[in-house]
Amino acid sequence: MQPRIRYVIAEEFSRRPGGRKKANGAYSGEEFREAVARALLQGYERVTFDLAGSAGYTTGFLDEAFGGLAKYFSLAELERRLEIIAEDDPGAVDIAWQRIRDAASEGRHH
């Protein structure tokens, strides 16, 4: 496992992230979680997702992209290994972490 990576969503995924599910269109939270976030967390000990520079995030995207990780990782593991930053959108960071905590408390993880 590699030590760490920083992934800038606006540069490496999409400047205009989509909605919750793949069925809602391109660059969905589901696509991001499955194609990017899970793979990086499986390959790196510490992952930083930088949300800065995008046109904005829907709560559906944030819920699916980040809250959905609770299906695969415990809250404690995500808190230890995942960093979410956004100099220009701290509210999105708060929402992403709230979605992770909500999903974990609902027992969505295995």
Coordinates of N, CA, C and O in Angstrom, one line a residue:
M1 N 0.8 -1.2 0.0 CA 0.0 0.0 0.0 C 0.9 1.3 0.0 O 1.8 1.3 0.8
Q2 N 0.6 2.2 -0.9 CA 1.3 3.4 -0.9 C 1.0 4.3 0.3 O -0.1 4.2 0.8
P3 N 1.9 5.2 0.7 CA 1.6 6.0 1.9 C 0.5 7.0 1.7 O -0.4 7.0 2.5
R4 N 0.5 7.9 0.7 CA -0.5 8.9 0.7 C -0.6 9.5 -0.8 O 0.3 9.4 -1.6
I5 N -1.8 10.0 -1.0 CA -2.1 10.7 -2.3 C -3.0 11.9 -2.1 O -3.9 11.8 -1.1
R6 N -2.9 12.9 -2.9 CA -3.8 14.0 -2.9 C -4.5 14.0 -4.2 O -3.8 14.0 -5.3
Y7 N -5.8 14.1 -4.2 CA -6.6 14.0 -5.5 C -7.5 15.2 -5.5 O -8.3 15.4 -4.7
V8 N -7.3 16.0 -6.6 CA -8.1 17.2 -6.8 C -9.2 16.9 -7.7 O -9.0 16.7 -8.9
I9 N -10.4 16.8 -7.2 CA -11.6 16.4 -8.0 C -11.8 17.3 -9.2 O -12.1 16.7 -10.3
A10 N -11.7 18.6 -9.1 CA -12.0 19.5 -10.2 C -11.0 19.2 -11.4 O -11.3 19.4 -12.5
E11 N -9.8 18.8 -11.0 CA -8.7 18.6 -12.1 C -8.7 17.2 -12.6 O -8.4 17.0 -13.8
E12 N -9.0 16.2 -11.7 CA -8.8 14.8 -12.1 C -10.1 14.1 -12.4 O -10.1 13.0 -13.0
F13 N -11.2 14.6 -11.9 CA -12.5 13.9 -12.1 C -13.4 14.7 -13.0 O -13.7 14.4 -14.1
S14 N -13.9 15.9 -12.4 CA -14.7 16.8 -13.2 C -14.8 18.1 -12.5 O -15.0 18.2 -11.3
R15 N -14.7 19.2 -13.3 CA -14.9 20.5 -12.8 C -16.4 20.7 -12.4 O -16.8 21.5 -11.6
R16 N -17.3 19.9 -13.0 CA -18.8 20.0 -12.8 C -19.3 18.6 -12.4 O -19.9 17.9 -13.1
P17 N -19.1 18.3 -11.1 CA -19.6 17.0 -10.6 C -21.1 16.9 -10.8 O -21.8 17.9 -10.6
G18 N -21.6 15.7 -11.0 CA -23.0 15.5 -11.2 C -23.8 15.2 -10.0 O -23.5 15.7 -8.9
G19 N -24.9 14.5 -10.2 CA -25.8 14.1 -9.1 C -25.4 12.9 -8.3 O -24.2 12.5 -8.4
R20 N -26.4 12.3 -7.7 CA -26.1 11.1 -6.9 C -25.7 9.8 -7.6 O -24.7 9.3 -7.3
K21 N -26.5 9.4 -8.6 CA -26.4 8.1 -9.2 C -25.9 8.2 -10.6 O -26.1 9.2 -11.3
K22 N -25.3 7.1 -11.1 CA -24.9 7.1 -12.5 C -26.1 7.3 -13.5 O -25.9 8.0 -14.5
A23 N -27.2 6.9 -13.1 CA -28.4 7.1 -13.9 C -28.8 8.5 -14.0 O -29.5 8.9 -15.0
N24 N -28.3 9.4 -13.1 CA -28.6 10.8 -13.2 C -27.7 11.6 -14.2 O -27.8 12.7 -14.4
G25 N -26.7 10.9 -14.7 CA -25.8 11.5 -15.7 C -24.3 11.3 -15.3 O -24.0 10.6 -14.4
A26 N -23.5 11.9 -16.1 CA -22.0 11.8 -16.0 C -21.5 12.4 -14.7 O -22.1 13.3 -14.1
Y27 N -20.4 11.9 -14.3 CA -19.7 12.4 -13.1 C -20.5 12.4 -11.8 O -20.5 13.3 -11.0
S28 N -21.2 11.3 -11.6 CA -22.1 11.2 -10.4 C -21.3 10.9 -9.2 O -20.1 10.4 -9.3
G29 N -21.9 11.0 -8.0 CA -21.2 10.6 -6.8 C -21.0 9.1 -6.7 O -19.9 8.7 -6.2
E30 N -21.9 8.4 -7.3 CA -21.7 6.9 -7.3 C -20.5 6.5 -8.2 O -19.7 5.7 -7.8
E31 N -20.4 7.2 -9.4 CA -19.3 6.9 -10.2 C -18.0 7.3 -9.5 O -17.0 6.5 -9.6
F32 N -17.9 8.4 -8.9 CA -16.7 8.9 -8.2 C -16.4 7.9 -7.1 O -15.2 7.5 -7.0
R33 N -17.3 7.5 -6.3 CA -17.1 6.6 -5.2 C -16.5 5.3 -5.7 O -15.5 4.8 -5.2
E34 N -17.1 4.7 -6.7 CA -16.7 3.4 -7.2 C -15.5 3.4 -8.0 O -14.6 2.5 -7.9
A35 N -15.3 4.4 -8.9 CA -14.2 4.5 -9.8 C -12.9 5.1 -9.2 O -11.8 4.8 -9.6
V36 N -13.1 6.0 -8.2 CA -12.0 6.8 -7.7 C -11.8 6.5 -6.2 O -10.8 6.0 -5.8
A37 N -12.8 6.9 -5.4 CA -12.5 7.0 -3.9 C -12.2 5.6 -3.3 O -11.2 5.4 -2.6
R38 N -13.0 4.6 -3.7 CA -12.7 3.2 -3.2 C -11.4 2.7 -3.6 O -10.6 2.2 -2.8
A39 N -11.1 2.9 -4.9 CA -9.8 2.4 -5.4 C -8.6 3.1 -4.7 O -7.6 2.4 -4.3
L40 N -8.7 4.4 -4.5 CA -7.6 5.1 -3.8 C -7.5 4.7 -2.3 O -6.4 4.5 -1.8
L41 N -8.6 4.5 -1.7 CA -8.5 4.0 -0.3 C -8.0 2.6 -0.2 O -7.5 2.2 0.9
Q42 N -8.2 1.8 -1.2 CA -7.7 0.4 -1.2 C -6.2 0.4 -1.5 O -5.5 -0.5 -1.1
G43 N -5.7 1.5 -2.2 CA -4.3 1.5 -2.6 C -3.4 2.4 -1.8 O -2.1 2.3 -1.9
Y44 N -3.9 3.3 -1.0 CA -3.2 4.3 -0.2 C -3.6 4.3 1.3 O -4.7 4.1 1.6
E45 N -2.6 4.5 2.1 CA -2.8 4.5 3.5 C -3.6 5.8 3.9 O -4.4 5.7 4.8
R46 N -3.3 6.9 3.3 CA -3.9 8.2 3.6 C -4.3 8.9 2.3 O -3.5 9.0 1.4
V47 N -5.6 9.2 2.2 CA -6.1 9.9 0.9 C -6.7 11.2 1.3 O -7.5 11.4 2.2
T48 N -6.2 12.3 0.5 CA -6.7 13.6 0.7 C -7.5 13.9 -0.6 O -7.0 13.9 -1.7
F49 N -8.8 14.2 -0.4 CA -9.6 14.7 -1.5 C -9.8 16.2 -1.4 O -10.3 16.7 -0.4
D50 N -9.4 16.9 -2.4 CA -9.5 18.4 -2.5 C -10.7 18.7 -3.3 O -10.7 18.4 -4.5
L51 N -11.7 19.3 -2.7 CA -12.9 19.7 -3.4 C -12.8 21.0 -4.1 O -13.8 21.4 -4.8
A52 N -11.8 21.8 -3.9 CA -11.7 23.1 -4.4 C -11.7 23.2 -5.9 O -11.2 22.2 -6.6
G53 N -12.1 24.3 -6.4 CA -12.0 24.6 -7.9 C -13.2 24.0 -8.7 O -13.2 24.3 -9.9
S54 N -14.1 23.4 -8.1 CA -15.3 22.9 -8.9 C -16.4 23.9 -9.0 O -16.3 24.9 -8.3
A55 N -17.3 23.6 -9.8 CA -18.5 24.5 -10.0 C -19.5 24.4 -8.8 O -20.5 25.1 -8.8
G56 N -19.2 23.4 -7.9 CA -20.1 23.2 -6.8 C -20.5 21.7 -6.7 O -20.4 21.0 -7.7
Y57 N -20.9 21.3 -5.6 CA -21.3 19.9 -5.3 C -22.7 19.8 -4.8 O -23.1 20.6 -3.9
T58 N -23.5 18.9 -5.4 CA -24.8 18.7 -4.8 C -24.7 17.8 -3.6 O -23.8 17.1 -3.4
T59 N -25.7 18.0 -2.7 CA -25.7 17.1 -1.5 C -25.8 15.6 -1.9 O -25.2 14.8 -1.2
G60 N -26.5 15.3 -3.0 CA -26.6 14.0 -3.5 C -25.2 13.4 -3.9 O -24.9 12.3 -3.6
F61 N -24.4 14.2 -4.6 CA -23.1 13.8 -4.9 C -22.3 13.5 -3.7 O -21.7 12.5 -3.6
L62 N -22.3 14.4 -2.7 CA -21.5 14.3 -1.5 C -21.9 13.1 -0.7 O -21.1 12.3 -0.2
D63 N -23.2 12.9 -0.6 CA -23.8 11.7 0.1 C -23.3 10.4 -0.5 O -22.8 9.5 0.2
E64 N -23.5 10.3 -1.8 CA -23.1 9.1 -2.5 C -21.6 8.9 -2.6 O -21.1 7.8 -2.3
A65 N -20.9 9.9 -2.9 CA -19.4 9.8 -3.0 C -18.7 9.5 -1.7 O -17.8 8.6 -1.6
F66 N -19.1 10.2 -0.6 CA -18.4 10.0 0.6 C -19.2 9.2 1.7 O -18.7 8.3 2.3
G67 N -20.5 9.5 1.8 CA -21.3 8.8 2.7 C -21.3 7.3 2.3 O -21.3 6.4 3.2
G68 N -21.3 7.1 1.0 CA -21.4 5.7 0.5 C -20.1 4.9 0.9 O -20.1 3.7 0.8
L69 N -19.0 5.6 1.2 CA -17.8 4.8 1.6 C -18.0 4.1 2.9 O -17.3 3.1 3.2
A70 N -19.1 4.5 3.7 CA -19.3 3.7 5.0 C -19.8 2.3 4.7 O -19.9 1.5 5.6
K71 N -20.2 2.0 3.5 CA -20.5 0.6 3.1 C -19.3 -0.3 3.2 O -19.4 -1.5 3.3
Y72 N -18.1 0.3 3.0 CA -16.9 -0.4 2.8 C -15.8 -0.2 3.9 O -14.9 -1.1 4.0
F73 N -15.9 0.9 4.6 CA -14.9 1.2 5.6 C -15.6 1.7 6.9 O -16.7 2.3 6.8
S74 N -15.1 1.4 8.0 CA -15.7 1.9 9.3 C -15.4 3.4 9.4 O -14.5 3.9 8.8
L75 N -16.2 4.0 10.3 CA -16.1 5.4 10.5 C -14.7 5.7 11.1 O -14.0 6.6 10.7
A76 N -14.2 4.9 12.0 CA -12.9 5.1 12.6 C -11.8 5.0 11.5 O -10.9 5.8 11.6
E77 N -11.9 4.1 10.6 CA -10.9 3.9 9.6 C -11.0 5.2 8.6 O -9.9 5.7 8.3
L78 N -12.1 5.6 8.3 CA -12.3 6.8 7.4 C -11.7 8.0 8.1 O -11.0 8.8 7.5
E79 N -12.0 8.2 9.4 CA -11.5 9.3 10.1 C -10.0 9.3 10.2 O -9.3 10.4 10.2
R80 N -9.4 8.1 10.2 CA -7.9 8.0 10.3 C -7.3 8.2 9.0 O -6.2 8.8 8.8
R81 N -7.9 7.7 7.9 CA -7.2 7.6 6.6 C -7.7 8.6 5.6 O -7.1 8.8 4.5
L82 N -8.8 9.3 5.8 CA -9.4 10.1 4.8 C -9.4 11.6 5.2 O -9.7 11.9 6.4
E83 N -8.9 12.4 4.3 CA -8.9 13.9 4.6 C -9.7 14.5 3.4 O -9.5 14.2 2.3
I84 N -10.6 15.4 3.8 CA -11.4 16.1 2.8 C -11.1 17.6 3.0 O -11.4 18.1 4.1
I85 N -10.7 18.3 2.0 CA -10.4 19.7 2.1 C -11.0 20.5 1.0 O -11.3 19.9 -0.1
A86 N -11.2 21.8 1.2 CA -11.7 22.7 0.1 C -11.6 24.1 0.6 O -12.4 24.6 1.4
E87 N -10.5 24.7 0.2 CA -10.3 26.1 0.6 C -11.4 27.0 0.3 O -11.8 27.9 1.0
D88 N -12.0 26.8 -0.9 CA -13.1 27.7 -1.4 C -14.5 27.2 -1.1 O -15.4 27.9 -1.4
D89 N -14.6 26.1 -0.4 CA -16.0 25.5 -0.1 C -16.0 24.7 1.1 O -16.2 23.5 1.1
P90 N -15.7 25.3 2.3 CA -15.6 24.5 3.5 C -17.0 23.9 3.9 O -17.0 22.8 4.5
G91 N -18.1 24.5 3.4 CA -19.4 23.9 3.7 C -19.5 22.5 3.0 O -20.1 21.6 3.6
A92 N -18.9 22.3 1.9 CA -18.9 21.0 1.2 C -18.2 19.9 2.0 O -18.6 18.8 2.1
V93 N -17.1 20.3 2.6 CA -16.3 19.4 3.5 C -17.2 19.0 4.7 O -17.3 17.8 5.0
D94 N -17.9 20.0 5.3 CA -18.7 19.7 6.5 C -19.9 18.7 6.1 O -20.2 17.8 6.8
I95 N -20.5 19.0 4.9 CA -21.5 18.1 4.4 C -21.0 16.7 4.2 O -21.6 15.7 4.6
A96 N -19.9 16.6 3.5 CA -19.3 15.3 3.2 C -19.1 14.5 4.5 O -19.4 13.3 4.6
W97 N -18.5 15.1 5.5 CA -18.2 14.4 6.8 C -19.5 14.1 7.5 O -19.6 13.0 8.1
Q98 N -20.5 15.0 7.4 CA -21.8 14.7 8.0 C -22.4 13.5 7.4 O -23.0 12.6 8.1
R99 N -22.3 13.4 6.1 CA -22.9 12.2 5.4 C -22.2 10.9 5.7 O -22.8 9.9 5.9
I100 N -20.9 11.0 5.9 CA -20.1 9.8 6.3 C -20.6 9.4 7.7 O -20.9 8.2 8.0
R101 N -20.7 10.3 8.6 CA -21.1 10.0 10.0 C -22.5 9.5 10.1 O -22.8 8.5 10.8
D102 N -23.4 10.1 9.3 CA -24.8 9.6 9.2 C -24.9 8.2 8.7 O -25.6 7.4 9.3
A103 N -24.2 7.9 7.6 CA -24.2 6.6 7.0 C -23.6 5.6 8.0 O -24.2 4.5 8.2
A104 N -22.5 5.9 8.7 CA -21.9 5.0 9.6 C -22.9 4.7 10.8 O -23.0 3.6 11.3
S105 N -23.6 5.8 11.3 CA -24.5 5.5 12.4 C -25.7 4.8 12.0 O -26.4 4.1 12.8
E106 N -26.1 4.8 10.7 CA -27.2 4.0 10.2 C -26.8 2.6 10.0 O -27.6 1.8 9.6
G107 N -25.5 2.3 10.2 CA -25.1 0.9 10.0 C -24.9 0.5 8.6 O -25.1 -0.7 8.2
R108 N -24.6 1.5 7.7 CA -24.5 1.1 6.3 C -23.2 0.4 5.9 O -23.0 -0.1 4.9
H109 N -22.3 0.4 6.9 CA -21.0 -0.3 6.6 C -21.1 -1.8 7.0 O -21.9 -2.2 7.8
H110 N -20.2 -2.6 6.4 CA -20.2 -4.0 6.7 C -19.2 -4.3 7.8 O -18.2 -3.7 7.8

